Coordinates of N, CA, C and O in Angstrom, one line a residue:
M1215 N -25.2 2.7 36.5 CA -23.7 2.6 36.4 C -23.2 4.0 36.4 O -23.6 4.9 35.7
P1216 N -22.1 4.3 37.2 CA -21.6 5.7 37.2 C -20.9 6.0 35.9 O -20.3 5.2 35.3
S1217 N -21.0 7.3 35.6 CA -20.3 7.8 34.4 C -18.9 8.2 34.8 O -18.6 8.9 35.8
I1218 N -17.9 7.8 34.0 CA -16.5 8.0 34.2 C -16.0 9.0 33.2 O -16.2 8.8 32.0
S1219 N -15.4 10.1 33.6 CA -14.8 11.1 32.7 C -13.4 11.2 32.9 O -12.9 11.3 34.1
F1220 N -12.6 11.3 31.9 CA -11.2 11.6 32.0 C -10.8 13.0 31.7 O -9.6 13.4 31.7
A1221 N -11.8 13.9 31.6 CA -11.5 15.3 31.3 C -10.8 15.9 32.5 O -11.3 15.7 33.6
G1222 N -9.8 16.5 32.3 CA -9.0 17.2 33.4 C -8.2 16.2 34.2 O -7.7 16.6 35.3
A1223 N -8.1 15.0 33.7 CA -7.3 14.0 34.5 C -5.8 14.5 34.5 O -5.3 15.0 33.5
K1224 N -5.2 14.2 35.6 CA -3.8 14.7 35.8 C -2.9 13.5 35.4 O -3.2 12.4 35.5
K1225 N -1.7 13.9 35.0 CA -0.6 12.9 34.6 C -0.2 12.2 35.9 O -0.1 12.8 36.9
R1226 N 0.1 10.9 35.8 CA 0.5 10.1 36.9 C 2.0 9.8 36.7 O 2.4 9.4 35.7
K1227 N 2.8 10.0 37.7 CA 4.2 9.7 37.7 C 4.4 8.3 38.4 O 3.8 8.0 39.4
T1228 N 5.3 7.5 37.8 CA 5.6 6.3 38.4 C 7.1 6.2 38.5 O 7.8 6.8 37.7
R1229 N 7.7 5.5 39.4 CA 9.1 5.3 39.6 C 9.5 3.9 39.2 O 8.8 2.9 39.6
H1230 N 10.6 3.8 38.5 CA 11.1 2.5 38.1 C 12.6 2.6 38.0 O 13.1 3.4 37.2
S1231 N 13.3 1.9 38.7 CA 14.8 1.8 38.7 C 15.5 3.2 38.6 O 16.4 3.4 37.8
G1232 N 15.0 4.2 39.4 CA 15.6 5.5 39.5 C 15.2 6.5 38.4 O 15.5 7.6 38.5
F1233 N 14.5 6.0 37.4 CA 14.0 6.9 36.4 C 12.5 7.3 36.6 O 11.8 6.5 37.1
T1234 N 12.2 8.5 36.3 CA 10.8 9.0 36.4 C 10.1 8.9 35.1 O 10.6 9.6 34.1
F1235 N 9.0 8.2 35.0 CA 8.2 8.1 33.8 C 6.9 8.9 34.0 O 6.3 8.8 35.1
T1236 N 6.5 9.5 33.0 CA 5.2 10.2 33.0 C 4.2 9.5 32.1 O 4.5 9.3 30.9
K1237 N 3.1 9.0 32.7 CA 2.1 8.4 31.9 C 0.9 9.4 31.6 O 0.4 9.9 32.6
A1238 N 0.6 9.6 30.4 CA -0.5 10.5 30.1 C -1.5 9.6 29.3 O -1.2 8.7 28.6
R1239 N -2.8 10.0 29.4 CA -3.8 9.3 28.7 C -3.7 9.7 27.2 O -3.6 10.9 26.9
Q1240 N -3.8 8.7 26.4 CA -3.6 9.0 24.9 C -5.0 9.5 24.4 O -6.0 8.9 24.6
E1241 N -4.9 10.6 23.7 CA -6.1 11.2 23.1 C -6.7 10.3 22.0 O -5.9 9.6 21.3
P1242 N -8.0 10.2 21.8 CA -8.5 9.5 20.6 C -7.9 10.0 19.3 O -7.9 11.2 19.1
G1243 N -7.5 9.1 18.4 CA -7.0 9.5 17.1 C -5.5 9.8 17.2 O -4.9 10.2 16.2
A1244 N -4.9 9.7 18.3 CA -3.5 10.0 18.5 C -2.6 8.8 18.2 O -3.1 7.7 18.5
T1245 N -1.5 9.0 17.7 CA -0.5 7.9 17.5 C 0.7 8.2 18.4 O 0.8 9.2 19.0
M1246 N 1.7 7.3 18.3 CA 2.9 7.5 19.1 C 3.7 8.7 18.5 O 4.5 9.3 19.2
L1247 N 3.4 9.0 17.3 CA 4.2 10.1 16.7 C 3.4 11.5 16.8 O 3.9 12.5 16.4
G1248 N 2.3 11.5 17.4 CA 1.5 12.7 17.5 C 0.1 12.5 17.1 O -0.3 11.4 16.7
P1249 N -0.7 13.6 17.0 CA -2.1 13.5 16.6 C -2.1 13.0 15.1 O -1.3 13.4 14.3
A1250 N -3.1 12.1 14.9 CA -3.2 11.5 13.5 C -3.7 12.5 12.5 O -3.5 12.3 11.3
E1251 N -4.2 13.6 12.9 CA -4.7 14.6 11.9 C -3.7 15.7 11.6 O -4.1 16.9 11.4
N1252 N -2.4 15.4 11.6 CA -1.4 16.4 11.2 C -0.9 16.1 9.8 O -1.0 14.9 9.4
G1253 N -0.3 17.0 9.1 CA 0.3 16.8 7.9 C -0.6 16.4 6.8 O -1.7 16.9 6.6
L1254 N -0.2 15.4 6.0 CA -1.1 14.9 4.9 C -2.4 14.4 5.4 O -3.4 14.5 4.6
L1255 N -2.5 13.8 6.6 CA -3.7 13.2 7.0 C -4.8 14.3 7.3 O -6.0 13.9 7.4
R1256 N -4.4 15.5 7.4 CA -5.4 16.6 7.6 C -6.1 16.9 6.3 O -7.2 17.4 6.3
L1257 N -5.6 16.5 5.1 CA -6.2 16.7 3.8 C -7.4 15.8 3.6 O -7.4 14.7 4.1
V1258 N -8.4 16.3 2.8 CA -9.5 15.5 2.5 C -9.1 14.4 1.5 O -8.1 14.5 0.8
D1259 N -9.9 13.3 1.4 CA -9.6 12.2 0.5 C -9.4 12.6 -0.9 O -8.5 12.1 -1.6
E1260 N -10.2 13.5 -1.4 CA -10.1 14.0 -2.8 C -8.7 14.5 -3.1 O -8.2 14.3 -4.2
L1261 N -8.2 15.3 -2.2 CA -6.9 15.9 -2.4 C -5.8 14.8 -2.3 O -4.8 14.8 -3.1
L1262 N -5.9 13.9 -1.4 CA -5.0 12.8 -1.3 C -5.0 11.9 -2.5 O -3.9 11.5 -3.0
L1263 N -6.2 11.7 -3.1 CA -6.2 10.9 -4.3 C -5.6 11.6 -5.5 O -5.0 10.9 -6.3
N1264 N -5.7 12.9 -5.5 CA -5.0 13.7 -6.6 C -3.5 13.5 -6.4 O -2.8 13.4 -7.4
I1265 N -3.0 13.5 -5.2 CA -1.6 13.4 -5.0 C -1.1 11.9 -5.3 O -0.1 11.7 -6.0
I1266 N -1.9 11.0 -4.9 CA -1.6 9.6 -5.1 C -1.6 9.3 -6.6 O -0.8 8.5 -7.1
D1267 N -2.5 9.9 -7.3 CA -2.6 9.7 -8.8 C -1.3 10.1 -9.5 O -1.0 9.5 -10.6
H1268 N -0.4 10.9 -8.9 CA 0.8 11.3 -9.6 C 2.0 10.4 -9.2 O 3.1 10.6 -9.7
I1269 N 1.8 9.4 -8.4 CA 2.9 8.5 -7.9 C 2.9 7.4 -9.0 O 2.0 6.6 -9.1
D1270 N 4.0 7.2 -9.7 CA 4.2 6.2 -10.7 C 4.9 5.0 -10.2 O 4.9 3.9 -10.8
N1271 N 5.6 5.1 -9.1 CA 6.5 4.0 -8.6 C 5.6 3.0 -7.7 O 5.0 3.4 -6.7
Q1272 N 5.6 1.8 -8.1 CA 4.8 0.8 -7.4 C 5.3 0.5 -6.0 O 4.5 0.4 -5.1
D1273 N 6.6 0.6 -5.8 CA 7.2 0.4 -4.4 C 6.8 1.6 -3.5 O 6.5 1.4 -2.3
A1274 N 6.7 2.8 -4.1 CA 6.3 3.9 -3.3 C 4.8 3.8 -2.9 O 4.5 4.1 -1.8
L1275 N 4.0 3.3 -3.8 CA 2.6 3.1 -3.5 C 2.4 2.1 -2.4 O 1.6 2.3 -1.5
C1276 N 3.2 1.0 -2.5 CA 3.1 -0.1 -1.5 C 3.6 0.5 -0.1 O 2.9 0.1 0.9
S1277 N 4.6 1.3 -0.1 CA 5.1 1.8 1.2 C 4.1 2.8 1.8 O 3.8 2.8 3.0
L1278 N 3.5 3.6 0.9 CA 2.4 4.5 1.4 C 1.2 3.8 1.9 O 0.7 4.1 3.0
S1279 N 0.9 2.7 1.3 CA -0.3 1.9 1.7 C 0.0 1.3 3.1 O -0.9 1.1 3.9
A1280 N 1.2 1.0 3.4 CA 1.6 0.3 4.6 C 1.7 1.3 5.8 O 1.8 0.8 6.9
T1281 N 1.5 2.6 5.6 CA 1.7 3.5 6.7 C 0.5 3.5 7.6 O 0.7 3.6 8.8
C1282 N -0.7 3.5 7.1 CA -1.9 3.5 8.0 C -3.1 3.0 7.2 O -3.1 2.9 6.0
T1283 N -4.1 2.7 7.9 CA -5.3 2.1 7.3 C -6.0 3.1 6.3 O -6.6 2.6 5.3
R1284 N -5.9 4.3 6.6 CA -6.6 5.3 5.7 C -5.9 5.3 4.4 O -6.5 5.3 3.3
F1285 N -4.5 5.4 4.4 CA -3.8 5.3 3.2 C -3.9 4.0 2.4 O -3.9 3.9 1.2
Q1286 N -4.0 2.9 3.2 CA -4.2 1.6 2.6 C -5.5 1.6 1.8 O -5.5 1.1 0.6
G1287 N -6.6 2.1 2.3 CA -7.8 2.2 1.6 C -7.8 3.1 0.4 O -8.5 2.8 -0.6
L1288 N -7.0 4.1 0.4 CA -6.9 5.1 -0.7 C -6.0 4.6 -1.8 O -6.2 4.8 -3.0
V1289 N -4.9 3.9 -1.4 CA -3.8 3.5 -2.3 C -4.1 2.2 -3.0 O -3.7 1.9 -4.1
E1290 N -4.7 1.2 -2.3 CA -4.9 -0.1 -2.9 C -5.5 -0.2 -4.3 O -5.0 -0.9 -5.1
P1291 N -6.5 0.7 -4.6 CA -6.9 0.6 -6.0 C -5.9 0.9 -7.0 O -5.9 0.4 -8.1
Y1292 N -4.9 1.8 -6.7 CA -3.8 2.1 -7.6 C -2.8 1.0 -7.6 O -2.2 0.8 -8.7
I1293 N -2.6 0.3 -6.5 CA -1.6 -0.8 -6.5 C -2.2 -2.0 -7.4 O -1.4 -2.6 -8.1
W1294 N -3.4 -2.3 -7.3 CA -4.0 -3.4 -8.0 C -4.5 -3.1 -9.4 O -5.0 -4.0 -10.1
R1295 N -4.5 -1.9 -9.8 CA -5.0 -1.5 -11.1 C -4.3 -2.2 -12.2 O -5.0 -2.7 -13.2
K1296 N -3.0 -2.4 -12.2 CA -2.3 -3.0 -13.3 C -1.4 -4.1 -12.7 O -0.5 -3.8 -11.9
L1297 N -1.6 -5.3 -13.1 CA -0.8 -6.4 -12.6 C 0.0 -7.1 -13.7 O -0.6 -7.3 -14.8
E1298 N 1.2 -7.6 -13.4 CA 1.9 -8.4 -14.3 C 2.4 -9.7 -13.6 O 3.1 -9.5 -12.6
V1299 N 2.0 -10.8 -14.0 CA 2.4 -12.1 -13.4 C 3.5 -12.7 -14.2 O 3.3 -13.0 -15.4
L1300 N 4.6 -13.1 -13.6 CA 5.7 -13.6 -14.3 C 6.0 -15.1 -14.0 O 6.7 -15.8 -14.8
T1301 N 5.6 -15.5 -12.8 CA 5.9 -16.9 -12.4 C 4.6 -17.4 -11.7 O 3.7 -16.7 -11.3
G1302 N 4.6 -18.8 -11.6 CA 3.6 -19.4 -10.8 C 3.5 -19.0 -9.4 O 2.4 -18.9 -8.8
D1303 N 4.7 -18.9 -8.8 CA 4.7 -18.4 -7.4 C 4.1 -17.0 -7.2 O 3.4 -16.8 -6.2
H1304 N 4.4 -16.2 -8.1 CA 3.9 -14.8 -8.1 C 2.3 -14.9 -8.2 O 1.6 -14.2 -7.5
A1305 N 1.8 -15.8 -9.1 CA 0.4 -16.0 -9.3 C -0.2 -16.5 -8.0 O -1.3 -16.0 -7.6
R1306 N 0.5 -17.4 -7.3 CA -0.1 -17.9 -6.0 C -0.2 -16.8 -5.0 O -1.1 -16.7 -4.3
N1307 N 0.9 -16.0 -4.9 CA 0.9 -14.9 -4.0 C -0.3 -13.9 -4.3 O -0.9 -13.4 -3.3
I1308 N -0.5 -13.6 -5.5 CA -1.6 -12.7 -5.9 C -2.9 -13.3 -5.6 O -3.8 -12.7 -5.0
A1309 N -3.1 -14.6 -5.9 CA -4.3 -15.3 -5.5 C -4.6 -15.3 -4.0 O -5.8 -15.1 -3.6
T1310 N -3.6 -15.5 -3.2 CA -3.7 -15.4 -1.8 C -4.2 -14.0 -1.3 O -5.1 -13.9 -0.5
A1311 N -3.6 -13.0 -1.9 CA -3.9 -11.6 -1.5 C -5.3 -11.3 -2.0 O -6.1 -10.6 -1.3
L1312 N -5.7 -11.8 -3.2 CA -7.1 -11.5 -3.6 C -8.1 -12.3 -2.8 O -9.2 -11.8 -2.6
D1313 N -7.7 -13.4 -2.3 CA -8.6 -14.2 -1.5 C -8.9 -13.5 -0.1 O -9.9 -13.7 0.5
K1314 N -7.9 -12.8 0.4 CA -8.0 -12.1 1.7 C -8.9 -11.0 1.7 O -9.6 -10.7 2.7
R1315 N -9.0 -10.2 0.6 CA -9.9 -9.1 0.4 C -10.6 -9.1 -0.9 O -10.0 -9.0 -1.9
D1316 N -11.9 -9.4 -0.9 CA -12.7 -9.6 -2.1 C -12.7 -8.3 -3.0 O -12.8 -8.5 -4.2
D1317 N -12.7 -7.1 -2.4 CA -12.7 -5.9 -3.2 C -11.5 -5.7 -4.1 O -11.6 -4.9 -5.0
R1318 N -10.4 -6.4 -3.8 CA -9.2 -6.2 -4.7 C -9.5 -6.6 -6.1 O -8.9 -6.1 -7.0
T1319 N -10.3 -7.6 -6.3 CA -10.6 -8.1 -7.7 C -11.2 -7.0 -8.5 O -11.1 -6.9 -9.7
D1320 N -12.0 -6.1 -7.9 CA -12.7 -5.0 -8.6 C -11.7 -3.9 -9.0 O -12.0 -3.1 -9.9
Y1321 N -10.5 -3.9 -8.4 CA -9.5 -2.8 -8.8 C -8.8 -3.2 -10.0 O -8.2 -2.3 -10.7
I1322 N -8.7 -4.4 -10.4 CA -7.8 -4.9 -11.5 C -8.4 -4.5 -12.8 O -9.5 -4.9 -13.2
Q1323 N -7.7 -3.7 -13.6 CA -8.1 -3.2 -14.9 C -7.2 -3.8 -16.0 O -7.7 -3.9 -17.1
D1324 N -6.0 -4.1 -15.7 CA -5.1 -4.5 -16.7 C -4.3 -5.7 -16.1 O -3.6 -5.5 -15.1
L1325 N -4.4 -6.9 -16.7 CA -3.7 -8.1 -16.2 C -2.9 -8.7 -17.3 O -3.4 -9.0 -18.4
A1326 N -1.6 -8.8 -17.1 CA -0.7 -9.4 -18.1 C -0.1 -10.7 -17.4 O 0.5 -10.6 -16.3
I1327 N -0.3 -11.8 -18.0 CA 0.2 -13.1 -17.5 C 1.3 -13.5 -18.5 O 0.9 -14.0 -19.5
R1328 N 2.5 -13.3 -18.1 CA 3.7 -13.7 -19.0 C 4.6 -14.6 -18.2 O 5.2 -14.2 -17.2
Y1329 N 4.6 -15.9 -18.6 CA 5.5 -16.8 -17.8 C 6.2 -17.8 -18.8 O 5.7 -18.1 -19.8
N1330 N 7.3 -18.2 -18.3 CA 8.1 -19.2 -19.0 C 7.5 -20.6 -18.6 O 7.0 -20.7 -17.4
D1331 N 7.4 -21.5 -19.5 CA 6.8 -22.8 -19.2 C 7.4 -23.5 -18.0 O 6.7 -24.2 -17.3
T1332 N 8.6 -23.3 -17.7 CA 9.2 -23.9 -16.5 C 8.7 -23.4 -15.2 O 8.9 -24.0 -14.2
Y1333 N 8.1 -22.2 -15.2 CA 7.6 -21.5 -14.0 C 6.1 -21.4 -14.0 O 5.5 -20.5 -13.4
R1334 N 5.4 -22.3 -14.7 CA 4.0 -22.2 -14.8 C 3.2 -22.7 -13.7 O 2.0 -22.4 -13.5
D1335 N 3.7 -23.6 -12.9 CA 3.0 -24.2 -11.7 C 2.5 -23.1 -10.8 O 3.3 -22.4 -10.2
G1336 N 1.2 -23.0 -10.6 CA 0.6 -22.0 -9.8 C -0.2 -20.9 -10.5 O -1.0 -20.2 -9.9
V1337 N 0.1 -20.8 -11.8 CA -0.6 -19.8 -12.6 C -2.1 -20.1 -12.6 O -3.0 -19.2 -12.7
E1338 N -2.5 -21.4 -12.6 CA -3.9 -21.8 -12.7 C -4.7 -21.3 -11.5 O -5.9 -21.3 -11.6
E1339 N -4.0 -20.9 -10.4 CA -4.8 -20.4 -9.3 C -5.5 -19.1 -9.5 O -6.4 -18.7 -8.8
L1340 N -5.1 -18.4 -10.6 CA -5.8 -17.2 -10.9 C -7.1 -17.4 -11.7 O -7.9 -16.5 -11.9
N1341 N -7.3 -18.6 -12.2 CA -8.5 -18.9 -13.0 C -9.8 -18.5 -12.3 O -10.7 -17.9 -12.9
H1342 N -9.9 -18.8 -11.1 CA -11.1 -18.5 -10.3 C -11.4 -17.0 -10.2 O -12.5 -16.5 -10.4
F1343 N -10.3 -16.2 -10.1 CA -10.4 -14.8 -9.9 C -10.7 -14.0 -11.2 O -11.2 -12.9 -11.1
L1344 N -10.4 -14.6 -12.3 CA -10.6 -13.9 -13.6 C -12.0 -13.6 -13.8 O -12.4 -12.5 -14.3
S1345 N -12.9 -14.5 -13.4 CA -14.4 -14.2 -13.6 C -14.9 -13.1 -12.6 O -15.9 -12.6 -12.8
L1346 N -14.2 -12.9 -11.5 CA -14.6 -11.9 -10.5 C -14.1 -10.5 -10.8 O -14.5 -9.6 -10.1
M1347 N -13.1 -10.4 -11.8 CA -12.6 -9.1 -12.1 C -13.5 -8.3 -13.0 O -13.4 -8.3 -14.2
S1348 N -14.4 -7.5 -12.3 CA -15.5 -6.9 -13.0 C -15.1 -5.7 -13.8 O -15.7 -5.3 -14.8
K1349 N -13.9 -5.1 -13.5 CA -13.4 -3.9 -14.2 C -12.2 -4.2 -15.1 O -11.6 -3.3 -15.6
L1350 N -12.0 -5.5 -15.4 CA -10.9 -5.9 -16.2 C -11.1 -5.4 -17.7 O -12.1 -5.8 -18.3
R1351 N -10.2 -4.6 -18.2 CA -10.3 -4.1 -19.5 C -9.3 -4.8 -20.5 O -9.6 -5.0 -21.7
H1352 N -8.1 -5.1 -20.0 CA -7.1 -5.7 -20.8 C -6.6 -7.0 -20.2 O -6.2 -7.0 -19.0
L1353 N -6.6 -8.1 -20.9 CA -6.0 -9.3 -20.5 C -5.0 -9.8 -21.5 O -5.4 -10.0 -22.7
H1354 N -3.8 -10.0 -21.1 CA -2.7 -10.4 -22.0 C -2.1 -11.7 -21.4 O -1.6 -11.7 -20.3
I1355 N -2.2 -12.8 -22.2 CA -1.6 -14.1 -21.7 C -0.6 -14.5 -22.7 O -0.8 -14.6 -23.9
E1356 N 0.6 -14.8 -22.2 CA 1.8 -15.2 -23.0 C 2.6 -16.2 -22.3 O 2.9 -16.0 -21.1
S1357 N 2.8 -17.3 -23.0 CA 3.7 -18.3 -22.3 C 4.9 -18.7 -23.2 O 4.9 -18.4 -24.4

């Protein structure tokens, strides 16, 4: 089988409705915004974890986690470290998320289940996951 190399390949121009587009081969690790190893992504994981450790806002952690798979892997332990369940629907959503990725149960250290009796339907779905939370230190249940 012949070996194909793209080294030194030239850009190809195509015409479409009067506009000239230039198609270039995307480099490995590149994104639409530029090379993936620029800015924060250039830092080693240990430095990124030190930065992430100083973020107190849960919404900011979730947004950072959604930016790329590398940040998702680094930030998820911080997102799942402390959970507060207020309704049965919230418990169902958490159970669904825990079911999608088994390692999330290992991140939970502090779980508070506080619900009004009128919103309790769905809280029981967390029962299965309680036994899987190997690093759970604090469990607070209040109804």
